[in-house]
Amino acid sequence: MTADSRFLNDRFPRSSRYHPDWIVAAASGGANALWLTEWLAEAVALRPGLRVLDLACGRAASSIFLAREFGVEVWAADLWFSAAENRQRVEDAGVADRVHPVHADARALPFAPGFFDAIVCIDAFVYFGTDDLYLNALARFLKPQGTLAIAGVGLIAEIDGDVPAHLRAWWTPDHWCLHSAAWWRRHWQRTGIVDVERADTLPDGWRAWLDWQVTAFADNVDEITALNADAGHHLGYIRVVARRTGLEIAEPIVSMPTHYIKAPLLREDA
């Protein structure tokens, strides 16, 4: 019997312990969630007992990994994927006491301010985090000096002008949500809400991206072709880690009080 070498990678020793069938079954996007979570965790001080929000966790593979590998308590929040399915996956992984699946919209999170020691997001922050107002809404859930950390697909540098010819068959209008680590640093740092401690790109990250696609989604021809043609010139994995500052964050406005004042519509009605 030939050993299954899928997703074995010396760069990611923790992730390499997990069965490839489980990794594929828990896939929820275009990246190996365990590889990205392991890379992100290298830049975040995680220890047993910390409260962590795994934002847009997909099928909660990253949440399970964080709980098993670092002993943290994780709230696995996602809008698109079933909390019931994630609960079953969490129970089967033996971490039901440390991972709490939640069905929630990233823009309407049901948590108390200052509840989390860290908020992480694996390969999903681009779906909502480019909004100039989003960081203000999200950071309020962090304790003072709490950590916000993301990892996912992105750009090596911003694309100015037209999309390169070799990417056009794959590129769709929504891909303009992809940005470089430098873009994310500026996007966060200028608010004063967080101090960005790290914003970088995974060396040869495009190869990890390509390996995931070829192994898990071999029928995704356009993306595989684009990654091969690009060879890391534009596409890769980015990581950004920041710490919440002491800047006071205003409570979000969710409704306005009803206070109707009847007045004449036209001057001639007065």
Coordinates of C-alpha atoms in Angstrom, one line a residue:
M1 CA 0.0 0.0 0.0
T2 CA 1.4 3.4 -1.1
A3 CA 1.6 6.1 1.6
D4 CA -0.7 9.0 1.0
S5 CA 1.6 12.0 0.6
R6 CA -1.0 14.6 -0.1
F7 CA -0.5 17.9 1.8
L8 CA 2.7 16.6 3.4
N9 CA 4.9 19.7 3.6
D10 CA 8.0 20.3 5.7
R11 CA 7.1 24.0 5.9
F12 CA 4.0 23.1 7.8
P13 CA 4.8 20.3 10.3
R14 CA 1.7 20.6 12.5
S15 CA -0.6 20.5 9.5
S16 CA 1.2 17.5 8.0
R17 CA -0.1 15.4 10.9
Y18 CA -3.7 15.7 9.7
H19 CA -5.2 13.1 7.4
P20 CA -5.6 14.4 3.8
D21 CA -9.2 13.0 3.5
W22 CA -10.2 15.1 6.5
I23 CA -8.5 18.2 5.1
V24 CA -10.4 17.9 1.8
A25 CA -13.7 17.0 3.5
A26 CA -13.4 20.2 5.7
A27 CA -12.4 22.4 2.7
S28 CA -14.4 25.5 2.3
G29 CA -12.4 27.7 0.0
G30 CA -9.5 28.1 -2.3
A31 CA -6.7 27.5 0.2
N32 CA -5.4 24.8 2.6
A33 CA -6.9 26.2 5.8
L34 CA -4.4 24.4 8.0
W35 CA -1.4 25.7 6.2
L36 CA -2.6 29.2 6.4
T37 CA -3.6 28.9 10.1
E38 CA -0.2 27.4 11.0
W39 CA 1.6 30.2 9.2
L40 CA -0.6 32.8 10.9
A41 CA -0.1 31.3 14.3
E42 CA 3.6 31.6 14.0
A43 CA 3.1 35.4 14.3
V44 CA 0.5 35.3 17.1
A45 CA 1.1 34.5 20.7
L46 CA -1.5 31.8 21.4
R47 CA -1.7 30.0 24.7
P48 CA -4.3 27.7 26.4
G49 CA -7.4 29.5 27.7
L50 CA -7.4 32.5 25.3
R51 CA -10.7 33.3 23.7
V52 CA -10.4 33.4 19.9
L53 CA -12.9 34.3 17.3
D54 CA -12.4 32.4 14.1
L55 CA -14.2 34.8 11.8
A56 CA -15.8 33.3 8.6
C57 CA -14.4 29.9 9.6
G58 CA -16.0 27.9 6.8
R59 CA -16.2 24.3 7.8
A60 CA -14.2 25.0 11.0
A61 CA -11.0 23.2 10.1
S62 CA -9.0 26.2 11.2
S63 CA -11.0 26.4 14.5
I64 CA -10.3 22.7 15.3
F65 CA -6.6 23.2 14.4
L66 CA -6.3 26.2 16.8
A67 CA -8.0 24.4 19.6
R68 CA -6.0 21.1 19.2
E69 CA -2.6 22.7 18.6
F70 CA -2.7 25.7 20.9
G71 CA -5.3 24.9 23.5
V72 CA -7.3 28.1 22.9
E73 CA -11.1 28.3 23.2
V74 CA -12.6 29.2 19.8
W75 CA -15.9 30.6 18.6
A76 CA -16.2 29.4 15.0
A77 CA -18.4 31.9 13.3
D78 CA -19.6 31.6 9.7
L79 CA -22.6 32.7 7.6
W80 CA -22.4 30.4 4.6
F81 CA -21.7 27.1 6.3
S82 CA -23.9 25.1 8.6
A83 CA -23.2 25.5 12.4
A84 CA -24.8 22.1 12.8
E85 CA -22.4 20.5 10.4
N86 CA -19.5 22.2 12.1
R87 CA -20.7 21.1 15.5
Q88 CA -20.6 17.4 14.3
R89 CA -17.1 18.0 12.8
V90 CA -16.0 19.6 16.1
E91 CA -17.4 16.7 18.2
D92 CA -15.7 14.1 15.9
A93 CA -12.4 15.9 16.4
G94 CA -12.8 15.7 20.2
V95 CA -12.7 19.5 20.8
A96 CA -16.4 20.1 21.6
D97 CA -15.4 21.7 24.9
R98 CA -13.2 24.2 23.2
V99 CA -14.8 25.0 19.8
H100 CA -18.2 26.7 19.7
P101 CA -19.8 26.8 16.2
V102 CA -21.9 29.9 15.6
H103 CA -24.1 30.9 12.6
A104 CA -23.3 34.6 12.2
D105 CA -22.8 37.4 9.7
A106 CA -19.4 39.1 9.9
R107 CA -21.2 42.4 9.8
A108 CA -23.6 41.6 12.6
L109 CA -21.7 39.6 15.2
P110 CA -23.6 38.5 18.3
F111 CA -20.8 39.0 20.9
A112 CA -20.1 41.4 23.8
P113 CA -17.5 44.2 23.3
G114 CA -14.1 43.2 24.5
F115 CA -14.9 39.5 24.6
F116 CA -12.0 38.1 22.6
D117 CA -8.3 38.0 23.2
A118 CA -7.7 37.4 19.5
I119 CA -9.7 37.5 16.2
V120 CA -8.4 35.5 13.3
C121 CA -9.7 35.1 9.8
I122 CA -8.4 32.5 7.3
D123 CA -8.8 33.3 3.6
A124 CA -12.1 35.2 4.0
F125 CA -11.4 38.7 5.2
V126 CA -11.4 40.1 1.6
Y127 CA -15.2 39.4 1.5
F128 CA -16.0 42.1 4.0
G129 CA -12.8 43.6 5.4
T130 CA -12.0 46.0 2.6
D131 CA -14.9 48.2 3.7
D132 CA -13.4 51.4 5.3
L133 CA -15.8 51.1 8.2
Y134 CA -15.4 47.4 9.0
L135 CA -12.4 47.6 11.2
N136 CA -14.2 50.0 13.5
A137 CA -17.1 47.6 13.9
L138 CA -14.9 44.5 14.4
A139 CA -12.2 45.8 16.7
R140 CA -14.7 46.6 19.4
F141 CA -15.0 42.8 20.1
L142 CA -11.3 42.7 21.1
K143 CA -9.9 43.3 24.5
P144 CA -7.4 46.1 24.9
Q145 CA -4.2 45.0 23.3
G146 CA -6.0 42.1 21.7
T147 CA -4.8 40.7 18.4
L148 CA -6.4 40.9 15.0
A149 CA -4.7 38.5 12.4
I150 CA -5.6 37.5 8.9
A151 CA -4.1 35.2 6.3
G152 CA -5.3 34.4 2.8
V153 CA -4.9 34.8 -0.9
G154 CA -3.7 38.2 -2.1
L155 CA -1.4 40.1 -4.3
I156 CA 2.4 40.5 -4.1
A157 CA 1.9 44.1 -5.1
E158 CA -1.1 46.1 -6.2
I159 CA -2.1 45.9 -9.8
D160 CA -2.1 49.3 -11.5
G161 CA -3.9 49.5 -14.7
D162 CA -5.3 46.5 -16.6
V163 CA -5.3 42.9 -15.4
P164 CA -2.2 41.1 -16.8
A165 CA -3.1 39.1 -19.9
H166 CA -2.1 35.8 -18.4
L167 CA -4.7 36.3 -15.5
R168 CA -7.7 37.5 -17.6
A169 CA -9.3 34.1 -18.2
W170 CA -9.4 33.5 -14.4
W171 CA -9.9 37.1 -13.2
T172 CA -13.5 38.3 -12.5
P173 CA -14.6 41.7 -11.2
D174 CA -14.8 40.4 -7.6
H175 CA -11.1 39.6 -7.7
W176 CA -10.4 43.3 -7.2
C177 CA -11.0 42.6 -3.5
L178 CA -7.5 41.0 -3.5
H179 CA -4.8 43.2 -2.1
S180 CA -1.2 43.2 -1.1
A181 CA 0.2 43.0 2.5
A182 CA 1.3 46.6 2.1
W183 CA -2.2 47.7 1.1
W184 CA -3.6 46.0 4.2
R185 CA -1.0 47.6 6.5
R186 CA -2.0 51.1 5.2
H187 CA -5.7 50.2 5.3
W188 CA -5.5 49.3 9.0
Q189 CA -2.7 51.5 10.3
R190 CA -4.2 54.8 9.2
T191 CA -7.3 54.3 11.4
G192 CA -5.4 54.4 14.6
I193 CA -7.6 51.6 15.8
V194 CA -4.8 49.0 15.6
D195 CA -1.0 49.0 15.4
V196 CA 0.1 46.7 12.6
E197 CA 3.0 44.5 13.8
R198 CA 3.5 42.4 10.7
A199 CA 2.3 42.5 7.1
D200 CA 4.1 40.1 4.8
T201 CA 3.9 37.5 2.1
L202 CA 4.6 33.8 2.3
P203 CA 7.7 33.0 0.4
D204 CA 6.7 30.9 -2.6
G205 CA 3.2 31.0 -1.4
W206 CA 1.9 30.6 -4.9
R207 CA 3.3 27.1 -4.9
A208 CA 1.3 26.2 -1.8
W209 CA -1.8 27.8 -3.5
L210 CA -1.1 25.8 -6.7
D211 CA -0.5 22.5 -4.8
W212 CA -3.8 22.9 -3.0
Q213 CA -5.8 23.5 -6.2
V214 CA -4.1 20.6 -8.1
T215 CA -4.6 18.2 -5.2
A216 CA -8.1 19.2 -3.9
F217 CA -9.7 20.9 -6.9
A218 CA -8.1 19.5 -10.0
D219 CA -11.0 20.5 -12.2
N220 CA -10.5 24.2 -11.4
V221 CA -8.6 24.6 -14.6
D222 CA -8.7 28.4 -15.0
E223 CA -7.2 29.0 -11.6
I224 CA -4.5 26.3 -12.0
T225 CA -3.6 27.7 -15.4
A226 CA -3.4 31.3 -14.0
L227 CA -1.2 30.2 -11.1
N228 CA 1.2 28.3 -13.4
A229 CA 1.4 31.2 -15.8
D230 CA 1.9 33.8 -13.0
A231 CA 4.5 31.8 -11.1
G232 CA 4.3 34.1 -8.1
H233 CA 4.7 37.4 -9.9
H234 CA 1.3 38.7 -8.8
L235 CA -0.5 36.1 -6.8
G236 CA 0.4 34.7 -3.4
Y237 CA -0.6 34.4 0.3
I238 CA -0.5 37.4 2.6
R239 CA -0.5 37.7 6.4
V240 CA -1.3 40.7 8.5
V241 CA -1.1 40.9 12.4
A242 CA -2.1 43.9 14.4
R243 CA -2.8 44.8 18.0
R244 CA -5.8 46.9 19.2
T245 CA -4.7 50.3 20.5
G246 CA -6.4 52.3 23.3
L247 CA -8.3 54.5 20.8
E248 CA -11.9 54.7 21.9
I249 CA -14.3 53.1 19.4
A250 CA -17.7 54.4 18.9
E251 CA -20.7 52.1 19.2
P252 CA -22.1 51.3 15.8
I253 CA -25.4 52.9 14.9
V254 CA -28.0 50.1 14.3
S255 CA -31.2 52.2 14.4
M256 CA -32.3 55.8 14.9
P257 CA -35.0 56.8 17.5
T258 CA -38.5 57.4 16.1
H259 CA -39.3 61.1 16.5
Y260 CA -41.7 62.2 13.8
I261 CA -42.5 65.9 13.7
K262 CA -45.5 66.9 11.6
A263 CA -44.9 70.1 9.6
P264 CA -46.5 71.9 6.7
L265 CA -45.3 70.5 3.4
L266 CA -45.5 73.7 1.3
R267 CA -45.1 77.3 2.3
E268 CA -48.6 78.0 1.2
D269 CA -49.9 75.5 3.7
A270 CA -48.4 77.3 6.7

